[in-house]
CSV table of C-alpha atoms and ligand atoms in Angstrom, one decimal:
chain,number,residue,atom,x,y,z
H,16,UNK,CA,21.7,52.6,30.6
H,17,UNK,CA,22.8,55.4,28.3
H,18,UNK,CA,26.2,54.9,26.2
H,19,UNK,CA,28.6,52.6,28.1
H,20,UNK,CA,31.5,54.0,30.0
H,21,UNK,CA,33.1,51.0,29.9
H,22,UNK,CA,32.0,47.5,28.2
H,23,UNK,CA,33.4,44.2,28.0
H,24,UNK,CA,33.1,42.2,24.8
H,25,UNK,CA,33.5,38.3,24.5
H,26,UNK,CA,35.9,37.7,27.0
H,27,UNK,CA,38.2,35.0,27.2
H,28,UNK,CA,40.6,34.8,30.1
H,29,UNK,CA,43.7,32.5,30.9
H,30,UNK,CA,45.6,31.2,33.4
H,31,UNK,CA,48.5,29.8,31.5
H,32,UNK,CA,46.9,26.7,29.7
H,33,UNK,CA,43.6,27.2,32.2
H,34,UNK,CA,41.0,28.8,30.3
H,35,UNK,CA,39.0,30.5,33.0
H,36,UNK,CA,36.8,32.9,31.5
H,37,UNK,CA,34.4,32.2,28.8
H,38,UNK,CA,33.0,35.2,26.5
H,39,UNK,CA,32.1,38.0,29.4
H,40,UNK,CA,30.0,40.2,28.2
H,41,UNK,CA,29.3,43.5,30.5
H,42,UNK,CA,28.7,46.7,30.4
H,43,UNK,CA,28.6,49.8,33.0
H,44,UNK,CA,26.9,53.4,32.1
H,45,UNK,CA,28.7,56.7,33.8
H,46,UNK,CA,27.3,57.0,37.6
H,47,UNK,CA,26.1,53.6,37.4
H,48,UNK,CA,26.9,51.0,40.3
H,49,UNK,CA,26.3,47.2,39.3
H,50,UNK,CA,27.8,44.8,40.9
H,51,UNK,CA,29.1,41.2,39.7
H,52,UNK,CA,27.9,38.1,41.7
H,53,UNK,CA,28.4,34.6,41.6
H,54,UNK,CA,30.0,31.5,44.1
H,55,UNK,CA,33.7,31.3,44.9
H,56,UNK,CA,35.4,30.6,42.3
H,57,UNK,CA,33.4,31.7,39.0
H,58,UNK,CA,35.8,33.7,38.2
H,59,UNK,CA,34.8,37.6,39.4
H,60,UNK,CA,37.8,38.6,40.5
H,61,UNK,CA,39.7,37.2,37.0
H,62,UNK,CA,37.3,39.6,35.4
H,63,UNK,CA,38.6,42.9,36.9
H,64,UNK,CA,41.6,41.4,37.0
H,65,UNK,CA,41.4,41.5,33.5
H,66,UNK,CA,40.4,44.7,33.2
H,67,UNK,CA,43.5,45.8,35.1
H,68,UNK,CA,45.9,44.5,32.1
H,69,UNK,CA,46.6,41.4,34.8
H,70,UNK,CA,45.3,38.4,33.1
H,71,UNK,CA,46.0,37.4,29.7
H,72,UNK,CA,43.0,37.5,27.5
H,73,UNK,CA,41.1,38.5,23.9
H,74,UNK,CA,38.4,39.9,23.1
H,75,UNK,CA,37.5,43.7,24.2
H,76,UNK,CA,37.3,46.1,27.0
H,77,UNK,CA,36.5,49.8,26.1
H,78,UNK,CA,36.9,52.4,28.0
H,79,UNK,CA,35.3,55.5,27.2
H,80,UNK,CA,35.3,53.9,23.2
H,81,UNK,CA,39.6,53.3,23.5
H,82,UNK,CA,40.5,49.9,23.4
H,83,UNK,CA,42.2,48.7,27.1
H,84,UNK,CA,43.1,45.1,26.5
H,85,UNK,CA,47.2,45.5,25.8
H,86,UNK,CA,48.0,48.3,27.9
H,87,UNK,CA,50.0,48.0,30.8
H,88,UNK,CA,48.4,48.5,34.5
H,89,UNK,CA,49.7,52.0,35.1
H,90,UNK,CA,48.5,52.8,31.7
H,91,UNK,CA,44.7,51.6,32.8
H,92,UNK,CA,44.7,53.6,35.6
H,93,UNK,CA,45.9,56.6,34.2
H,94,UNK,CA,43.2,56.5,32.3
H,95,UNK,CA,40.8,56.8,35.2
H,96,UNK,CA,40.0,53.2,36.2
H,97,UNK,CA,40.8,52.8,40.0
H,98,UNK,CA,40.9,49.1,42.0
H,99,UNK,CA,40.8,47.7,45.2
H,100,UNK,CA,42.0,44.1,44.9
H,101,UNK,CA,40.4,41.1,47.0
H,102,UNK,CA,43.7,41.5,48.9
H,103,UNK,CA,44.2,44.8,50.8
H,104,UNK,CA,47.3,45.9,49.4
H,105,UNK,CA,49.0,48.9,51.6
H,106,UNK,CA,52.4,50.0,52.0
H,107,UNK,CA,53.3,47.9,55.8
H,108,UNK,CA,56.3,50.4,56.5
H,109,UNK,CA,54.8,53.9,55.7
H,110,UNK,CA,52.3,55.4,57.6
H,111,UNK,CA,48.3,55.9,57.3
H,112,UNK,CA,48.8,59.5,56.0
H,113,UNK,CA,51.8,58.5,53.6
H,114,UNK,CA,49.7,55.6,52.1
H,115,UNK,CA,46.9,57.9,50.9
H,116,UNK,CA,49.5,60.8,49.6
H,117,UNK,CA,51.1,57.9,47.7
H,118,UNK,CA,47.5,56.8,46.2
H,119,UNK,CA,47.2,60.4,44.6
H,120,UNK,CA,47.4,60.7,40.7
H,121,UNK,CA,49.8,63.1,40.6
H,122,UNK,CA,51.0,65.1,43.9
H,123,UNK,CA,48.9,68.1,44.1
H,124,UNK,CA,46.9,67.6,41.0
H,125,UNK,CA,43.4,68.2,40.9
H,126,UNK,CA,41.5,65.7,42.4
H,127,UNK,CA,37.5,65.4,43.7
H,128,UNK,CA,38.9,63.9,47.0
H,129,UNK,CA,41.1,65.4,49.9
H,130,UNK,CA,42.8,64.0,52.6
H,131,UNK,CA,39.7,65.4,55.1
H,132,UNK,CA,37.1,63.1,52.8
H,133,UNK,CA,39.2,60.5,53.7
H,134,UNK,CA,38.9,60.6,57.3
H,135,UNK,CA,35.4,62.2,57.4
H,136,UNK,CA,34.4,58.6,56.0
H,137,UNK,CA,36.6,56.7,57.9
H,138,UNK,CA,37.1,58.7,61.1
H,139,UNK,CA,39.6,55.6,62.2
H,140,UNK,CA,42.1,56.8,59.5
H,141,UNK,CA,42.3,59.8,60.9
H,142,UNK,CA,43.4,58.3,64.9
H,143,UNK,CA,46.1,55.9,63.1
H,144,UNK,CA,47.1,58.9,60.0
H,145,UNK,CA,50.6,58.5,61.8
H,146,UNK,CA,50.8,54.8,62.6
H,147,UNK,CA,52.7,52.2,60.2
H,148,UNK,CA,49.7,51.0,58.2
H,149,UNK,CA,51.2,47.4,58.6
H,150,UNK,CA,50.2,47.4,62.2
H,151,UNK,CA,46.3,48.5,61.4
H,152,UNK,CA,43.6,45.5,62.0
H,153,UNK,CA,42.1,44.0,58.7
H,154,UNK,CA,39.3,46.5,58.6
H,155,UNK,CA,41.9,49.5,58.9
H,156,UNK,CA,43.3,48.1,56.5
H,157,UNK,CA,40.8,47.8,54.1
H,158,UNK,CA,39.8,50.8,54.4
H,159,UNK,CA,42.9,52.1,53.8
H,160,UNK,CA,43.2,51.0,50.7
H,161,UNK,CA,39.7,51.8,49.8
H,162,UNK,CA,40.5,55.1,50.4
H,163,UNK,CA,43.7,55.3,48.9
H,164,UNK,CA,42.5,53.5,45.3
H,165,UNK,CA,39.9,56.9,45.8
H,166,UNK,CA,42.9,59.5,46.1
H,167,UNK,CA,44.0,58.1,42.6
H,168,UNK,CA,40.8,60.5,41.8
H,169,UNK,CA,39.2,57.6,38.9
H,170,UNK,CA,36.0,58.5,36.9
H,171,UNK,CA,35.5,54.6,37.6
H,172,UNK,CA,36.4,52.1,40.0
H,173,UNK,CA,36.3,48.4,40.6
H,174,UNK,CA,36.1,47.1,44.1
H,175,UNK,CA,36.4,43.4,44.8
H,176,UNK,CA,34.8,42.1,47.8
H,177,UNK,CA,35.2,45.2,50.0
H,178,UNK,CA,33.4,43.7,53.2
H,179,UNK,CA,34.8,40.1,53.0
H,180,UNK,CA,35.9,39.1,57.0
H,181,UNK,CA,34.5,42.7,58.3
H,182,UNK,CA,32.7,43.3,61.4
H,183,UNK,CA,29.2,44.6,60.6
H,184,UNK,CA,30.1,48.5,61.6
H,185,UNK,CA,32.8,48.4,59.3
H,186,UNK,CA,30.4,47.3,56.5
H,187,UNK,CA,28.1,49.8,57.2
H,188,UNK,CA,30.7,52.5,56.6
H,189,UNK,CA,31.9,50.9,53.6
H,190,UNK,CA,28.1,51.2,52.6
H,191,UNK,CA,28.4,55.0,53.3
H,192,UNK,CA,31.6,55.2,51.1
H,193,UNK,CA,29.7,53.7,48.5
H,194,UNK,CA,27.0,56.0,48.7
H,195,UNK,CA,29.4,58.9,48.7
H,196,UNK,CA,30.6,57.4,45.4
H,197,UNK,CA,27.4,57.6,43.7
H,198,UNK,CA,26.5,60.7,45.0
H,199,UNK,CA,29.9,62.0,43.1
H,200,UNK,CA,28.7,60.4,39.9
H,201,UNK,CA,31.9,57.9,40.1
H,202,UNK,CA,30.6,54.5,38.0
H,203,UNK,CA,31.5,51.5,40.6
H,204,UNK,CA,31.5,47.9,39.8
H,205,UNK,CA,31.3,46.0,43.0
H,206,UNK,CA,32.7,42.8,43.4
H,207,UNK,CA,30.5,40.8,46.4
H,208,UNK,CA,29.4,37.4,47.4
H,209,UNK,CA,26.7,39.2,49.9
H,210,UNK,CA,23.5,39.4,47.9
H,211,UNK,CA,22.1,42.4,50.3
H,212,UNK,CA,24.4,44.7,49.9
H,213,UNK,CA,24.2,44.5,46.4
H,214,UNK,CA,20.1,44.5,46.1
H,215,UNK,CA,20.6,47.6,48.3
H,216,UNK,CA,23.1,49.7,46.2
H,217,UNK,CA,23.2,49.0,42.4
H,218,UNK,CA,21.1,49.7,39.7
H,219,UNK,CA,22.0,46.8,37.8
H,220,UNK,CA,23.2,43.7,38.4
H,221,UNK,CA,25.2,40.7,36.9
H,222,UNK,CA,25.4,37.1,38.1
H,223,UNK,CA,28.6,34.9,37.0
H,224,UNK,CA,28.1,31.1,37.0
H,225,UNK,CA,31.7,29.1,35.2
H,226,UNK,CA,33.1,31.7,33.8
H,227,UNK,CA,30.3,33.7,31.7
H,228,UNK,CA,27.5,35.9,32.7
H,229,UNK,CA,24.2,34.0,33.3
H,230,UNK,CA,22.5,36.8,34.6
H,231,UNK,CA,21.6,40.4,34.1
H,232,UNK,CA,18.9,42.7,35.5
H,233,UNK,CA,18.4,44.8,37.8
H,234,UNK,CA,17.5,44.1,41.6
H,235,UNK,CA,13.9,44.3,41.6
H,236,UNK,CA,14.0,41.4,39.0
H,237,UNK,CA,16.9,38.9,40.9
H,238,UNK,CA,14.9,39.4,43.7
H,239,UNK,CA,11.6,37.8,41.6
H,240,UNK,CA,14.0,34.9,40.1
H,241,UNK,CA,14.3,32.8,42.5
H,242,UNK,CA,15.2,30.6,40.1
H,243,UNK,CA,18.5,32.3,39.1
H,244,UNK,CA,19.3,32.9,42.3
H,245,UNK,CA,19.1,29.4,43.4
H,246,UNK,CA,21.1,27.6,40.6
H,247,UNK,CA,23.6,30.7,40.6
H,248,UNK,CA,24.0,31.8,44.0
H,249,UNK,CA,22.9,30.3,47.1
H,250,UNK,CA,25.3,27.7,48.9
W,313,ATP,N1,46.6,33.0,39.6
W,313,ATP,C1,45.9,32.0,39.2
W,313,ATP,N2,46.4,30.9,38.6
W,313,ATP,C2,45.7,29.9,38.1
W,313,ATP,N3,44.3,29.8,38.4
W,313,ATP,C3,43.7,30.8,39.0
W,313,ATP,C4,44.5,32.0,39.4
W,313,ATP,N4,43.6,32.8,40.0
W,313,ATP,C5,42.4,32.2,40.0
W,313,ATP,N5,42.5,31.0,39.3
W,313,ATP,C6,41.3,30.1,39.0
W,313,ATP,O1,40.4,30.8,38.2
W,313,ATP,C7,39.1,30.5,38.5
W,313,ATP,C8,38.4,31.9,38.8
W,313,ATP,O2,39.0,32.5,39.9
W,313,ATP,P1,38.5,33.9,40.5
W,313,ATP,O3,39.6,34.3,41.4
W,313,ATP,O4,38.3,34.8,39.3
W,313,ATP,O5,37.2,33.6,41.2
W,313,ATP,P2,36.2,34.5,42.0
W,313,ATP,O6,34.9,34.4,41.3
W,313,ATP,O7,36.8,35.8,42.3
W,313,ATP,O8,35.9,33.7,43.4
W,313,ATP,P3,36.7,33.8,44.8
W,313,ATP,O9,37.1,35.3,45.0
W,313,ATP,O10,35.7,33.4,45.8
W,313,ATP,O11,37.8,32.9,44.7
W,313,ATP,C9,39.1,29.6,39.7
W,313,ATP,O12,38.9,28.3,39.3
W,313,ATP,C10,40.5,29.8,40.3
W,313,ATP,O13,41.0,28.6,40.9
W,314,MG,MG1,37.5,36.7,43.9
């Protein structure tokens, strides 16, 4: 990996008085994708979470060398760290069309993505651009947000079990809009409980067992552990 575009230092997360993350240590290169595994529960979605300014915690998260840990969410993204959360989180009253104008940095500002990117990887977008997203099926609907995370134009982004509950043509066009991302050199840290989608897309890889990172490699060598993956991730 050359220098880190963002890495995670000793990372302690809370819940209140529930200590839920244990010293996270990760790190993600520009135009890398690596993806975070591990069972329900391990505490994945606390880390980006975290990363968001939503959790408390100490320790460190750097991005591009600054210091995140203390700023407030807007802040984070501003900065040019997108996320999709594990819930699809769209505007239920506005439409399709509104949704993604609303995910946009600033109205008209630069940005690597258009409107027509949008629904050239999701043609569906494009049928329902006028319908109240609140009315979409849960793959619209993920989708939608997928795509409206991407209008916020991030240099990074951080996508928490995009495929959960999806029919498998749905999954293969989120595959395609991950592909897209790399082929933009946007850094992705994917989220996911599906070990093939992950072997098949990142260069690297980290597992998550209680709260620390008990593995790291890259998929050629998880898929020669068997060991790792046994203890860390099969059910
Ligand atoms: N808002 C919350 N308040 C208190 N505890 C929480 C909260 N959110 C998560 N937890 C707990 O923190 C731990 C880690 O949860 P996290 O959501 O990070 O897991 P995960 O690895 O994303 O798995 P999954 O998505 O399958 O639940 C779990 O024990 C969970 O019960
Ligand atoms: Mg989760």
């Amino acid at each position: 990996m050359a220098a880190a575009l963002i890495e995670i230092k000793d990372l302690h997360g809370f819940y209140g008085k529930s200590h839920v993350l244990h010293g996270v240590d990760l790190a993600i290169g520009s135009g890398e994708i690596v993806s975070l595994l591990g069972r329900n529960g391990v505490g994945r979605s606390t880390t980006v979470k975290s990363v968001m300014g939503q959790v408390k915690c100490t320790g460190s998260i750097r991005f591009r060398g600054a210091e995140l840990l203390g700023l407030k969410g807007f802040e984070i993204a501003q900065k040019g760290v997108g996320y999709v959360p594990e819930n699809r989180d769209i505007f239920p009253r506005l439409t399709v069309e509104q949704n993604l104008i609303l995910g946009e940095k600033k109205p008209g500002a630069k940005s690597r993505w258009s409107l027509d990117d949008m629904y050239r990887l999701f043609p569906r977008l494009e049928e329902r651009r006028n319908t109240s997203a609140g009315v979409l099926s849960g793959g619209e609907q993920q989708m939608l947000t997928l795509c409206r995370t991407l209008m916020g134009d991030p240099d990074f982004i951080m996508i928490d079990e995009p495929t959960e509950g999806l029919a498998p043509k749905i999954v293969e066009q989120v595959a395609r809009y991950l592909e897209e991302l790399k082929n933009r050199g946007i850094s992705v840290l994917l989220v996911e409980q599906k070990l093939a989608i992950a072997l098949e897309i990142s260069q690297r890889i980290y597992v998550m067992g209680h709260g620390a990172i008990v593995f790291e490699g890259t998929p050629a060598d998880l898929k020669s552990n068997a060991g790792v993956r046994k203890e860390w991730l099969e059910v």
